[in-house]
Short mmCIF file of C-alpha atoms in Angstrom, two decimals:
data_model
loop_
_atom_site.label_atom_id
_atom_site.label_comp_id
_atom_site.label_asym_id
_atom_site.label_seq_id
_atom_site.Cartn_x
_atom_site.Cartn_y
_atom_site.Cartn_z
CA ASP A 19 36.74 89.77 95.03
CA GLU A 20 37.06 89.10 98.73
CA PHE A 21 36.81 85.30 98.41
CA VAL A 22 39.70 85.12 95.94
CA ARG A 23 41.81 87.52 97.98
CA ARG A 24 41.26 85.81 101.31
CA PHE A 25 41.10 82.17 100.38
CA VAL A 26 42.23 81.35 96.79
CA SER A 27 45.28 83.59 96.64
CA GLU A 28 46.38 82.54 100.11
CA ASN A 29 45.67 78.84 99.35
CA THR A 30 43.52 78.65 102.46
CA PRO A 31 40.96 75.84 102.81
CA VAL A 32 37.38 76.96 103.32
CA ILE A 33 34.09 75.22 104.09
CA LEU A 34 30.99 76.76 102.53
CA GLU A 35 27.76 75.94 104.40
CA GLY A 36 24.29 76.28 102.93
CA ALA A 37 25.71 77.35 99.55
CA LEU A 38 23.99 74.72 97.34
CA SER A 39 20.31 74.36 96.60
CA GLU A 40 18.38 71.14 97.20
CA ALA A 41 18.69 70.40 93.45
CA TRP A 42 22.38 69.69 94.08
CA ALA A 43 21.64 66.98 96.66
CA SER A 44 21.81 64.16 94.09
CA THR A 45 25.34 65.10 93.15
CA PHE A 46 26.51 64.04 96.60
CA ALA A 47 25.59 60.44 95.68
CA TRP A 48 28.41 60.45 93.03
CA THR A 49 31.55 58.58 93.91
CA PRO A 50 34.73 58.07 91.89
CA ALA A 51 33.57 54.50 91.26
CA THR A 52 30.15 55.69 90.01
CA LEU A 53 31.78 58.25 87.73
CA SER A 54 34.15 55.62 86.31
CA ALA A 55 31.38 53.05 85.83
CA LEU A 56 29.06 55.45 83.98
CA ALA A 57 31.66 56.97 81.73
CA PRO A 58 31.90 55.77 78.07
CA ALA A 59 34.75 53.36 77.39
CA GLY A 60 37.92 55.25 76.63
CA ALA A 61 36.61 58.63 77.93
CA SER A 62 39.15 61.19 78.92
CA VAL A 63 39.24 64.59 80.57
CA ARG A 64 41.58 67.55 80.43
CA VAL A 65 42.97 68.59 83.80
CA ALA A 66 45.54 70.96 85.23
CA PRO A 67 48.72 68.99 86.01
CA LEU A 68 49.61 68.89 89.65
CA MET A 69 52.98 69.76 91.08
CA ALA A 70 54.82 67.16 93.11
CA ASP A 71 53.17 68.45 96.31
CA GLY A 72 49.66 68.09 94.80
CA ARG A 73 49.03 71.77 94.06
CA ASP A 74 47.87 73.23 90.70
CA LYS A 75 48.41 76.83 91.83
CA TRP A 76 50.93 78.63 93.93
CA VAL A 77 51.91 82.07 95.09
CA GLU A 78 55.25 83.47 93.89
CA SER A 79 57.07 86.81 93.90
CA SER A 80 55.87 89.18 91.22
CA SER A 81 59.58 89.96 90.53
CA LEU A 82 59.74 86.69 88.63
CA TRP A 83 57.23 88.00 86.06
CA PRO A 84 58.73 90.30 83.33
CA GLY A 85 57.12 93.74 83.36
CA SER A 86 55.52 93.34 86.77
CA GLU A 87 57.05 96.63 87.96
CA THR A 88 54.74 98.48 85.55
CA TRP A 89 51.50 96.64 86.44
CA GLU A 90 48.61 98.76 87.68
CA PRO A 91 47.56 97.79 91.27
CA LEU A 92 44.27 95.87 91.30
CA PRO A 93 41.57 96.96 93.75
CA GLY A 94 41.32 94.72 96.78
CA VAL A 95 44.74 93.11 96.25
CA ILE A 96 46.65 93.03 99.50
CA HIS A 97 50.04 91.66 98.37
CA HIS A 98 51.11 93.62 95.29
CA ASP A 99 54.50 91.85 95.48
CA ARG A 100 52.96 88.38 94.90
CA VAL A 101 51.32 86.65 91.97
CA LEU A 102 48.86 83.76 92.15
CA ALA A 103 50.24 81.47 89.43
CA VAL A 104 47.97 78.76 88.04
CA ALA A 105 48.96 75.84 85.85
CA ALA A 106 47.73 76.99 82.46
CA ALA A 107 48.66 73.94 80.42
CA ARG A 108 46.17 71.07 80.55
CA ILE A 109 46.91 67.42 80.12
CA GLU A 110 44.60 64.67 78.92
CA VAL A 111 44.05 61.74 81.28
CA SER A 112 41.74 58.77 81.10
CA LEU A 113 38.52 59.22 83.07
CA ALA A 114 39.37 56.02 84.98
CA ASP A 115 42.71 57.53 86.12
CA PHE A 116 41.00 60.78 86.92
CA ALA A 117 38.30 59.09 89.01
CA ALA A 118 40.93 56.98 90.80
CA SER A 119 42.73 60.25 91.81
CA LEU A 120 39.64 61.70 93.51
#
């Protein structure tokens, strides 16, 4: 998909305009403080751990992945020598800590 290829895999920021319906307007009233205040006591969420630089995904050489030399090329992939690696493990954090990190 072009969006993944151009923006996600290249870790490029993007602004989407006009992508949400009016029904989503109320979600913009949410703040980390509102989320924390409305959450049940002791609530927690599972999140991808962040690396020291704040990322949860990164691009690395496909040569680091065993068997990559036999992978079939995917349509639309520009850089066959790179892999978009994503933190697969999730950690549990309190909702209060999560909200404070937003």
